[in-house]
Amino acid sequence: MIGRLGIHERSALAEHIAAYGSLPEIPRRHGSQPGTLVDEVERSGLRGRGGGWFPTHLKLRAVVTSSADRGRLSRARHPVVIANGMEGEPASGKDAVLLTRSPHLVLDGITAAARTVGASDAFLAVHRDSPLVPGIEVALAERAAAGIDPMPIRLVTPPARYVSSEESALSHWVGDGIATPVFPDRPFQRGAAGRPTLVQNAETLAHLALVSRHGGDWFASVGSSAAPGTTLVTVGGAVARPGVVEVPTGTSVRAMLDQCGGTTEGVRGYLTGGYGGGWVGGESFADVCWDPDSVRSGGGVIGASVLWALGESVCPIDEMSRVTAWMAGESAGQCGPCMFGLPSVSDDVRDLALRQSGPSEMRRLGNRLRLVSGRGGCKHPDGTARFVSTGLAAFEDEVTLHLSGRCSVAGRRSDHADLLPVPAARLALTLTAGRDFA
């Protein structure tokens, strides 16, 4: 497999420069035009690796346009760049691996993006109390001592909440110290302190650093034509060697499983994209290629590039219940679908897991899922509803068993079953006023 991002061993600044060379001079933004790197980014076809897979060049241009549309004397005209290394998806580990092994590639990407959009401030965000902080501080100190960044990159540590990693929440944190999502304006329109803000995933910025060195054609020489390049994928569950792999986009799911030593038991289905993604039932998904369009056609959601193989020794309904309970507790407390809808959905899924549901309870669950979707202050309720609804569809046979008071793994579940990682659940929803988001 092709490895471009250097995730196999940690590199200090000297090793980083030896491996990749120094970051070339990045042309600055000129007036209403972004720096010329944006043309190479467009040629590369690079798309964001944080979940939405939005074309990166369009984000860069949107920030510059928003900035140029403001008055020359406006203090809010200068853009801000924020690298998102929060990795709010508990099942994902790709950004942590990247920031541990190749922090300077991400930091190079921040510098390149900042010069391209004409930013006056640049930040790298990882969650509060993250074990990544000491290593990042060392990397930043190395760069400061070498004087290689035209502007300082500041490390910020928002709270470790699921919705805190959403791009408008990060902008809100940097500008106002509160990590709650903000709608309807997007960060490029009105981000940190009201300024045009570029929020890019850490992996996206690492790829941007490579495009700045090698050009767009080089980047697009591997991977699928619709979403070129390589991508980091967190592979977990019933595999021999779970972890993070770098593969060209378009690599088959089966090839990624093989790279992780193959499956350790029969697979009932796959979770794709993380807890805001979706389930796909059956082993046939292993033949699907890992790129946004192919995964979507196969019934999945590429999202944060999580691939979790659910083994046959694990009950999918139990897993859905554990995750949904945690997701319900991660609300920012800003809207009814999150505050009231998700706990109600969680209650219904728990009852199903306990085999205490009947047809009327399932109809109620279906109604609740429809009510929370598309009505929230952010996409958190939508992702949770999709997690549940796709799971009910993918594991219909297991649902039927639970409705009859049975479970396919009851009495034979292994103590070493590969379960989805779920942080400790919060005892109650915490409103913004509780300062849990500040």
CSV table of C-alpha atoms in Angstrom, one decimal:
chain,number,residue,atom,x,y,z
A,1,MET,CA,0.0,0.0,0.0
A,2,ILE,CA,1.1,3.6,-0.7
A,3,GLY,CA,2.1,5.5,2.4
A,4,ARG,CA,2.4,9.3,2.0
A,5,LEU,CA,1.6,10.6,5.5
A,6,GLY,CA,4.4,9.0,7.5
A,7,ILE,CA,2.2,7.4,10.2
A,8,HIS,CA,4.5,4.5,10.9
A,9,GLU,CA,7.0,6.3,13.2
A,10,ARG,CA,7.1,9.6,14.9
A,11,SER,CA,9.3,12.3,13.3
A,12,ALA,CA,10.9,15.3,14.9
A,13,LEU,CA,11.4,18.4,12.8
A,14,ALA,CA,14.8,17.3,11.5
A,15,GLU,CA,13.5,13.9,10.4
A,16,HIS,CA,10.4,15.5,8.9
A,17,ILE,CA,12.5,17.9,6.8
A,18,ALA,CA,14.8,15.0,5.8
A,19,ALA,CA,11.8,13.0,4.6
A,20,TYR,CA,9.7,15.7,3.0
A,21,GLY,CA,11.9,18.7,2.5
A,22,SER,CA,11.1,22.2,3.7
A,23,LEU,CA,7.8,23.7,3.0
A,24,PRO,CA,8.2,25.7,-0.2
A,25,GLU,CA,7.4,29.4,-0.3
A,26,ILE,CA,3.6,29.6,-0.4
A,27,PRO,CA,2.3,32.5,-2.5
A,28,ARG,CA,0.2,34.9,-0.5
A,29,ARG,CA,-3.3,35.9,-1.1
A,30,HIS,CA,-3.5,39.0,-3.2
A,31,GLY,CA,-6.6,41.2,-2.6
A,32,SER,CA,-9.7,39.3,-3.5
A,33,GLN,CA,-7.7,36.4,-5.0
A,34,PRO,CA,-6.4,33.5,-2.9
A,35,GLY,CA,-2.8,32.4,-3.2
A,36,THR,CA,-2.0,30.4,-6.3
A,37,LEU,CA,-1.7,27.2,-4.3
A,38,VAL,CA,-5.5,27.0,-4.5
A,39,ASP,CA,-5.2,26.2,-8.2
A,40,GLU,CA,-3.0,23.2,-7.4
A,41,VAL,CA,-5.5,22.1,-4.8
A,42,GLU,CA,-8.3,22.3,-7.3
A,43,ARG,CA,-6.2,20.3,-9.8
A,44,SER,CA,-5.5,17.7,-7.1
A,45,GLY,CA,-9.1,17.0,-6.4
A,46,LEU,CA,-8.4,17.0,-2.7
A,47,ARG,CA,-11.6,16.7,-0.6
A,48,GLY,CA,-11.9,17.2,3.2
A,49,ARG,CA,-11.2,14.1,5.2
A,50,GLY,CA,-13.1,15.2,8.3
A,51,GLY,CA,-16.5,13.7,7.4
A,52,GLY,CA,-18.1,15.8,4.7
A,53,TRP,CA,-15.5,15.2,1.9
A,54,PHE,CA,-16.2,18.7,0.6
A,55,PRO,CA,-13.8,20.0,-2.1
A,56,THR,CA,-11.0,21.8,-0.3
A,57,HIS,CA,-10.4,24.4,-3.0
A,58,LEU,CA,-14.0,25.6,-2.7
A,59,LYS,CA,-13.6,26.1,1.1
A,60,LEU,CA,-10.4,28.1,0.5
A,61,ARG,CA,-12.0,30.3,-2.1
A,62,ALA,CA,-15.1,30.8,0.0
A,63,VAL,CA,-13.1,32.2,3.0
A,64,VAL,CA,-11.3,34.6,0.7
A,65,THR,CA,-14.5,35.8,-1.0
A,66,SER,CA,-16.1,36.3,2.4
A,67,SER,CA,-13.1,38.3,3.6
A,68,ALA,CA,-12.9,40.4,0.4
A,69,ASP,CA,-16.6,41.3,0.6
A,70,ARG,CA,-16.0,43.1,3.9
A,71,GLY,CA,-14.9,46.8,4.2
A,72,ARG,CA,-11.2,47.5,4.1
A,73,LEU,CA,-11.4,49.1,7.6
A,74,SER,CA,-13.4,46.2,9.1
A,75,ARG,CA,-11.6,44.5,11.9
A,76,ALA,CA,-13.5,41.3,11.1
A,77,ARG,CA,-12.1,41.0,7.6
A,78,HIS,CA,-9.0,39.1,8.4
A,79,PRO,CA,-9.5,35.3,8.1
A,80,VAL,CA,-8.7,32.7,10.7
A,81,VAL,CA,-7.5,29.1,10.1
A,82,ILE,CA,-8.3,26.3,12.5
A,83,ALA,CA,-7.0,22.8,12.2
A,84,ASN,CA,-9.5,20.3,13.6
A,85,GLY,CA,-7.7,17.5,15.4
A,86,MET,CA,-10.5,17.0,17.9
A,87,GLU,CA,-11.6,13.6,16.5
A,88,GLY,CA,-14.9,13.5,18.3
A,89,GLU,CA,-15.8,10.1,16.9
A,90,PRO,CA,-14.8,7.6,19.7
A,91,ALA,CA,-14.3,4.8,17.1
A,92,SER,CA,-11.9,7.0,15.0
A,93,GLY,CA,-8.1,7.2,15.7
A,94,LYS,CA,-6.7,8.4,12.4
A,95,ASP,CA,-6.1,12.0,13.4
A,96,ALA,CA,-4.5,11.0,16.7
A,97,VAL,CA,-2.1,8.7,14.9
A,98,LEU,CA,-1.3,11.4,12.4
A,99,LEU,CA,-0.7,14.1,15.0
A,100,THR,CA,1.5,11.7,17.0
A,101,ARG,CA,3.6,10.5,14.1
A,102,SER,CA,3.6,13.4,11.6
A,103,PRO,CA,2.7,16.6,13.5
A,104,HIS,CA,4.9,18.7,11.3
A,105,LEU,CA,3.0,17.7,8.2
A,106,VAL,CA,-0.2,19.0,9.7
A,107,LEU,CA,1.5,22.2,10.9
A,108,ASP,CA,3.0,22.7,7.4
A,109,GLY,CA,-0.6,22.4,6.1
A,110,ILE,CA,-1.8,25.0,8.5
A,111,THR,CA,0.9,27.5,7.4
A,112,ALA,CA,0.1,26.8,3.7
A,113,ALA,CA,-3.6,27.3,4.2
A,114,ALA,CA,-3.1,30.5,6.2
A,115,ARG,CA,-0.9,32.1,3.6
A,116,THR,CA,-3.3,31.0,0.8
A,117,VAL,CA,-6.3,32.7,2.4
A,118,GLY,CA,-4.5,35.6,4.0
A,119,ALA,CA,-5.2,34.6,7.6
A,120,SER,CA,-3.8,36.6,10.5
A,121,ASP,CA,-4.4,33.9,13.1
A,122,ALA,CA,-3.9,30.1,13.0
A,123,PHE,CA,-4.9,27.5,15.5
A,124,LEU,CA,-4.6,23.7,16.1
A,125,ALA,CA,-7.5,22.3,18.2
A,126,VAL,CA,-7.3,19.0,20.1
A,127,HIS,CA,-9.6,18.1,22.9
A,128,ARG,CA,-9.0,19.1,26.5
A,129,ASP,CA,-6.7,16.7,28.4
A,130,SER,CA,-5.7,14.9,25.2
A,131,PRO,CA,-2.5,12.8,25.4
A,132,LEU,CA,-1.5,14.5,22.2
A,133,VAL,CA,-0.9,17.9,23.8
A,134,PRO,CA,2.7,17.3,25.1
A,135,GLY,CA,3.9,16.1,21.7
A,136,ILE,CA,2.2,18.9,19.8
A,137,GLU,CA,3.8,21.4,22.2
A,138,VAL,CA,7.2,20.0,21.5
A,139,ALA,CA,6.6,20.2,17.7
A,140,LEU,CA,5.4,23.8,18.0
A,141,ALA,CA,8.5,24.7,20.1
A,142,GLU,CA,10.8,23.1,17.5
A,143,ARG,CA,9.2,25.2,14.8
A,144,ALA,CA,9.4,28.4,16.9
A,145,ALA,CA,13.1,27.7,17.6
A,146,ALA,CA,13.7,27.2,13.8
A,147,GLY,CA,11.7,30.2,12.8
A,148,ILE,CA,10.0,28.4,10.0
A,149,ASP,CA,6.4,29.7,10.4
A,150,PRO,CA,5.6,33.2,9.2
A,151,MET,CA,3.0,33.4,12.0
A,152,PRO,CA,2.7,31.5,15.2
A,153,ILE,CA,0.3,28.5,15.3
A,154,ARG,CA,-1.5,28.4,18.6
A,155,LEU,CA,-2.7,25.2,20.3
A,156,VAL,CA,-6.2,25.4,21.7
A,157,THR,CA,-8.0,22.7,23.8
A,158,PRO,CA,-11.8,22.8,23.7
A,159,PRO,CA,-13.7,20.4,25.9
A,160,ALA,CA,-13.9,16.7,24.9
A,161,ARG,CA,-17.6,16.7,23.8
A,162,TYR,CA,-18.8,15.0,20.6
A,163,VAL,CA,-20.4,18.2,19.2
A,164,SER,CA,-17.3,20.3,20.1
A,165,SER,CA,-15.5,19.0,17.1
A,166,GLU,CA,-18.2,20.4,14.7
A,167,GLU,CA,-16.6,23.2,12.7
A,168,SER,CA,-18.9,26.0,13.8
A,169,ALA,CA,-18.4,24.8,17.5
A,170,LEU,CA,-14.6,25.1,17.1
A,171,SER,CA,-15.0,28.6,15.6
A,172,HIS,CA,-17.3,29.5,18.5
A,173,TRP,CA,-14.7,28.2,21.0
A,174,VAL,CA,-11.8,30.2,19.4
A,175,GLY,CA,-13.9,33.4,19.2
A,176,ASP,CA,-16.0,33.3,22.3
A,177,GLY,CA,-14.8,30.4,24.5
A,178,ILE,CA,-17.9,28.3,24.1
A,179,ALA,CA,-17.8,25.1,22.1
A,180,THR,CA,-21.4,24.9,20.9
A,181,PRO,CA,-22.5,24.7,17.2
A,182,VAL,CA,-23.7,27.9,15.6
A,183,PHE,CA,-26.3,28.0,12.8
A,184,PRO,CA,-27.3,29.1,10.2
A,185,ASP,CA,-24.1,31.0,9.3
A,186,ARG,CA,-21.2,28.7,8.4
A,187,PRO,CA,-17.6,29.5,9.6
A,188,PHE,CA,-16.5,30.8,6.2
A,189,GLN,CA,-19.3,33.4,6.5
A,190,ARG,CA,-19.1,34.3,10.2
A,191,GLY,CA,-16.7,32.2,12.3
A,192,ALA,CA,-14.4,33.0,15.1
A,193,ALA,CA,-15.2,36.4,16.6
A,194,GLY,CA,-17.4,37.0,13.5
A,195,ARG,CA,-14.4,36.6,11.1
A,196,PRO,CA,-14.2,34.4,8.0
A,197,THR,CA,-12.8,31.1,9.3
A,198,LEU,CA,-11.4,28.1,7.5
A,199,VAL,CA,-11.8,24.9,9.5
A,200,GLN,CA,-10.1,21.9,8.0
A,201,ASN,CA,-9.5,18.4,9.4
A,202,ALA,CA,-5.9,17.6,10.4
A,203,GLU,CA,-5.6,15.0,7.7
A,204,THR,CA,-6.8,17.3,5.0
A,205,LEU,CA,-4.1,19.8,6.0
A,206,ALA,CA,-1.4,17.2,5.9
A,207,HIS,CA,-2.5,16.4,2.3
A,208,LEU,CA,-2.4,20.1,1.6
A,209,ALA,CA,1.2,20.2,2.7
A,210,LEU,CA,2.0,17.5,0.3
A,211,VAL,CA,0.2,19.2,-2.6
A,212,SER,CA,2.2,22.3,-1.9
A,213,ARG,CA,5.4,20.3,-2.3
A,214,HIS,CA,4.5,18.0,-5.2
A,215,GLY,CA,1.6,19.6,-7.0
A,216,GLY,CA,-1.9,18.6,-7.8
A,217,ASP,CA,-1.2,16.1,-10.6
A,218,TRP,CA,1.1,14.1,-8.2
A,219,PHE,CA,-1.6,14.0,-5.6
A,220,ALA,CA,-4.3,12.9,-8.1
A,221,SER,CA,-2.0,10.1,-9.5
A,222,VAL,CA,-3.4,7.6,-7.0
A,223,GLY,CA,-6.9,6.8,-5.8
A,224,SER,CA,-10.3,7.1,-7.3
A,225,SER,CA,-10.9,9.9,-9.9
A,226,ALA,CA,-13.9,11.4,-8.0
A,227,ALA,CA,-11.9,11.7,-4.7
A,228,PRO,CA,-8.2,11.2,-5.4
A,229,GLY,CA,-5.3,10.6,-3.2
A,230,THR,CA,-4.8,8.4,-0.2
A,231,THR,CA,-6.8,8.4,3.0
A,232,LEU,CA,-6.4,7.2,6.6
A,233,VAL,CA,-9.0,4.7,7.7
A,234,THR,CA,-9.6,3.5,11.3
A,235,VAL,CA,-10.3,-0.3,11.1
A,236,GLY,CA,-11.7,-2.0,14.1
A,237,GLY,CA,-13.9,-4.7,15.5
A,238,ALA,CA,-13.5,-8.3,14.5
A,239,VAL,CA,-10.0,-8.0,12.8
A,240,ALA,CA,-6.7,-9.4,13.9
A,241,ARG,CA,-4.8,-6.2,14.0
A,242,PRO,CA,-7.1,-3.2,14.5
A,243,GLY,CA,-5.6,0.2,13.8
A,244,VAL,CA,-5.1,3.0,11.3
A,245,VAL,CA,-4.1,2.3,7.7
A,246,GLU,CA,-3.3,4.6,4.8
A,247,VAL,CA,-4.7,3.4,1.5
A,248,PRO,CA,-5.5,4.9,-1.9
A,249,THR,CA,-9.1,5.9,-2.1
A,250,GLY,CA,-11.0,3.3,-4.0
A,251,THR,CA,-9.3,0.4,-2.2
A,252,SER,CA,-11.7,-2.4,-1.4
A,253,VAL,CA,-13.0,-2.9,2.1
A,254,ARG,CA,-11.7,-6.5,1.8
A,255,ALA,CA,-8.2,-5.3,1.1
A,256,MET,CA,-8.3,-3.0,4.1
A,257,LEU,CA,-9.5,-5.9,6.3
A,258,ASP,CA,-6.6,-8.0,4.9
A,259,GLN,CA,-4.1,-5.3,5.7
A,260,CYS,CA,-5.3,-5.6,9.3
A,261,GLY,CA,-4.7,-9.3,9.4
A,262,GLY,CA,-8.2,-10.3,8.2
A,263,THR,CA,-11.3,-11.0,10.2
A,264,THR,CA,-11.3,-13.1,13.3
A,265,GLU,CA,-14.8,-14.5,13.0
A,266,GLY,CA,-17.8,-14.2,10.7
A,267,VAL,CA,-19.0,-10.6,10.2
A,268,ARG,CA,-22.6,-9.6,10.7
A,269,GLY,CA,-22.2,-6.2,9.2
A,270,TYR,CA,-20.2,-3.0,9.2
A,271,LEU,CA,-20.4,0.4,10.9
A,272,THR,CA,-19.2,3.0,8.4
A,273,GLY,CA,-18.2,6.6,9.2
A,274,GLY,CA,-18.5,6.4,13.0
A,275,TYR,CA,-21.4,7.0,15.3
A,276,GLY,CA,-22.7,9.7,13.1
A,277,GLY,CA,-22.4,7.3,10.1
A,278,GLY,CA,-24.4,4.2,9.3
A,279,TRP,CA,-24.6,0.5,9.4
A,280,VAL,CA,-24.5,-2.0,6.5
A,281,GLY,CA,-25.5,-5.6,7.0
A,282,GLY,CA,-23.9,-8.7,5.5
A,283,GLU,CA,-20.5,-9.6,4.4
A,284,SER,CA,-21.0,-8.5,0.8
A,285,PHE,CA,-20.0,-4.9,1.7
A,286,ALA,CA,-16.4,-6.2,1.8
A,287,ASP,CA,-16.3,-5.9,-2.0
A,288,VAL,CA,-17.2,-2.2,-1.9
A,289,CYS,CA,-14.5,0.3,-2.7
A,290,TRP,CA,-13.6,2.9,-0.1
A,291,ASP,CA,-14.5,6.3,-1.6
A,292,PRO,CA,-17.5,8.5,-0.9
A,293,ASP,CA,-19.6,7.6,-3.9
A,294,SER,CA,-18.9,3.8,-3.7
A,295,VAL,CA,-19.5,3.6,0.0
A,296,ARG,CA,-22.8,5.5,-0.4
A,297,SER,CA,-23.9,3.2,-3.3
A,298,GLY,CA,-23.1,0.3,-1.0
A,299,GLY,CA,-25.4,1.7,1.6
A,300,GLY,CA,-22.8,3.1,4.0
A,301,VAL,CA,-21.5,6.6,5.0
A,302,ILE,CA,-17.8,7.2,4.6
A,303,GLY,CA,-17.9,10.1,7.1
A,304,ALA,CA,-14.8,10.1,9.4
A,305,SER,CA,-13.4,7.1,7.6
A,306,VAL,CA,-14.2,4.5,10.3
A,307,LEU,CA,-14.7,0.9,9.2
A,308,TRP,CA,-15.9,-1.4,12.1
A,309,ALA,CA,-16.5,-5.1,11.4
A,310,LEU,CA,-19.2,-6.4,13.8
A,311,GLY,CA,-18.4,-10.0,14.6
A,312,GLU,CA,-21.1,-12.6,15.0
A,313,SER,CA,-20.3,-13.0,18.7
A,314,VAL,CA,-21.6,-9.5,19.3
A,315,CYS,CA,-25.2,-8.4,19.5
A,316,PRO,CA,-25.8,-5.4,17.2
A,317,ILE,CA,-28.8,-4.3,19.3
A,318,ASP,CA,-26.8,-4.2,22.4
A,319,GLU,CA,-24.1,-2.1,20.6
A,320,MET,CA,-26.7,0.3,19.3
A,321,SER,CA,-28.1,0.8,22.8
A,322,ARG,CA,-24.7,1.5,24.3
A,323,VAL,CA,-23.7,4.0,21.7
A,324,THR,CA,-27.1,5.7,21.5
A,325,ALA,CA,-27.2,6.3,25.2
A,326,TRP,CA,-23.8,8.0,25.0
A,327,MET,CA,-24.8,10.1,22.0
A,328,ALA,CA,-27.9,11.2,23.8
A,329,GLY,CA,-25.8,12.5,26.6
A,330,GLU,CA,-23.5,14.5,24.2
A,331,SER,CA,-26.2,17.1,23.4
A,332,ALA,CA,-25.2,20.8,23.6
A,333,GLY,CA,-28.6,21.5,25.0
A,334,GLN,CA,-29.6,23.9,22.3
A,335,CYS,CA,-32.6,22.3,20.7
A,336,GLY,CA,-35.5,20.0,21.5
A,337,PRO,CA,-34.6,17.2,19.2
A,338,CYS,CA,-31.3,16.8,21.1
A,339,MET,CA,-32.5,17.6,24.6
A,340,PHE,CA,-35.6,15.5,24.5
A,341,GLY,CA,-35.7,13.5,21.3
A,342,LEU,CA,-32.4,11.6,21.6
A,343,PRO,CA,-32.9,10.5,25.2
A,344,SER,CA,-36.4,9.1,24.2
A,345,VAL,CA,-34.8,7.3,21.2
A,346,SER,CA,-32.2,5.9,23.5
A,347,ASP,CA,-34.8,4.7,25.9
A,348,ASP,CA,-36.6,2.8,23.1
A,349,VAL,CA,-33.4,1.2,21.8
A,350,ARG,CA,-32.5,0.2,25.4
A,351,ASP,CA,-35.9,-1.5,25.8
A,352,LEU,CA,-35.3,-3.4,22.5
A,353,ALA,CA,-31.9,-4.5,23.7
A,354,LEU,CA,-33.4,-5.7,27.0
A,355,ARG,CA,-36.1,-7.6,24.9
A,356,GLN,CA,-38.9,-5.6,26.5
A,357,SER,CA,-40.3,-4.1,23.3
A,358,GLY,CA,-43.2,-5.0,21.1
A,359,PRO,CA,-44.7,-3.7,17.9
A,360,SER,CA,-46.2,-0.6,19.5
A,361,GLU,CA,-42.8,0.4,21.0
A,362,MET,CA,-41.2,-0.1,17.6
A,363,ARG,CA,-43.7,2.1,15.9
A,364,ARG,CA,-43.0,4.8,18.6
A,365,LEU,CA,-39.3,4.5,17.9
A,366,GLY,CA,-39.8,4.9,14.2
A,367,ASN,CA,-41.9,8.0,14.8
A,368,ARG,CA,-39.3,9.5,17.2
A,369,LEU,CA,-36.5,8.9,14.6
A,370,ARG,CA,-38.5,10.8,12.0
A,371,LEU,CA,-39.2,13.6,14.4
A,372,VAL,CA,-35.6,14.3,15.4
A,373,SER,CA,-34.2,14.1,11.9
A,374,GLY,CA,-33.6,17.4,10.1
A,375,ARG,CA,-34.9,19.5,13.0
A,376,GLY,CA,-31.9,20.0,15.2
A,377,GLY,CA,-29.7,23.1,15.8
A,378,CYS,CA,-26.9,21.0,14.3
A,379,LYS,CA,-26.4,17.6,12.6
A,380,HIS,CA,-26.0,15.7,15.9
A,381,PRO,CA,-29.6,14.4,16.0
A,382,ASP,CA,-29.5,13.5,12.3
A,383,GLY,CA,-26.4,11.4,12.7
A,384,THR,CA,-27.7,9.6,15.8
A,385,ALA,CA,-31.0,8.9,14.1
A,386,ARG,CA,-29.2,7.5,11.1
A,387,PHE,CA,-27.0,5.3,13.3
A,388,VAL,CA,-30.2,3.8,14.8
A,389,SER,CA,-32.3,3.6,11.7
A,390,THR,CA,-29.6,2.0,9.6
A,391,GLY,CA,-28.9,-0.5,12.4
A,392,LEU,CA,-32.5,-1.5,12.6
A,393,ALA,CA,-32.6,-2.1,8.9
A,394,ALA,CA,-29.2,-3.9,8.7
A,395,PHE,CA,-30.0,-6.2,11.5
A,396,GLU,CA,-33.6,-6.9,10.9
A,397,ASP,CA,-33.3,-10.5,11.9
A,398,GLU,CA,-31.8,-9.6,15.3
A,399,VAL,CA,-34.6,-7.1,15.8
A,400,THR,CA,-37.1,-9.8,15.2
A,401,LEU,CA,-35.4,-12.1,17.7
A,402,HIS,CA,-35.4,-9.4,20.4
A,403,LEU,CA,-39.1,-8.7,19.8
A,404,SER,CA,-39.7,-12.3,20.6
A,405,GLY,CA,-37.7,-12.2,23.8
A,406,ARG,CA,-34.6,-13.8,22.4
A,407,CYS,CA,-31.0,-12.8,21.4
A,408,SER,CA,-28.7,-14.6,18.9
A,409,VAL,CA,-25.7,-14.3,21.2
A,410,ALA,CA,-27.4,-14.9,24.6
A,411,GLY,CA,-25.4,-17.4,26.7
A,412,ARG,CA,-22.5,-17.7,24.2
A,413,ARG,CA,-21.0,-14.2,24.0
A,414,SER,CA,-17.3,-14.1,24.4
A,415,ASP,CA,-15.7,-12.1,27.2
A,416,HIS,CA,-13.3,-10.9,24.6
A,417,ALA,CA,-15.8,-9.8,22.0
A,418,ASP,CA,-14.7,-6.7,20.1
A,419,LEU,CA,-17.1,-4.0,21.3
A,420,LEU,CA,-17.4,-0.5,20.1
A,421,PRO,CA,-15.5,2.0,22.2
A,422,VAL,CA,-18.0,4.1,24.3
A,423,PRO,CA,-16.7,6.7,26.7
A,424,ALA,CA,-18.3,6.9,30.2
A,425,ALA,CA,-21.9,8.1,29.8
A,426,ARG,CA,-22.8,11.4,31.3
A,427,LEU,CA,-25.4,11.3,34.1
A,428,ALA,CA,-27.5,14.1,32.7
A,429,LEU,CA,-27.6,16.5,29.8
A,430,THR,CA,-25.4,19.5,30.6
A,431,LEU,CA,-26.7,22.9,29.4
A,432,THR,CA,-24.4,25.6,28.1
A,433,ALA,CA,-24.9,27.5,31.3
A,434,GLY,CA,-23.2,24.6,33.1
A,435,ARG,CA,-19.9,25.7,31.4
A,436,ASP,CA,-19.2,22.2,30.3
A,437,PHE,CA,-18.8,23.6,26.9
A,438,ALA,CA,-16.7,26.6,27.9
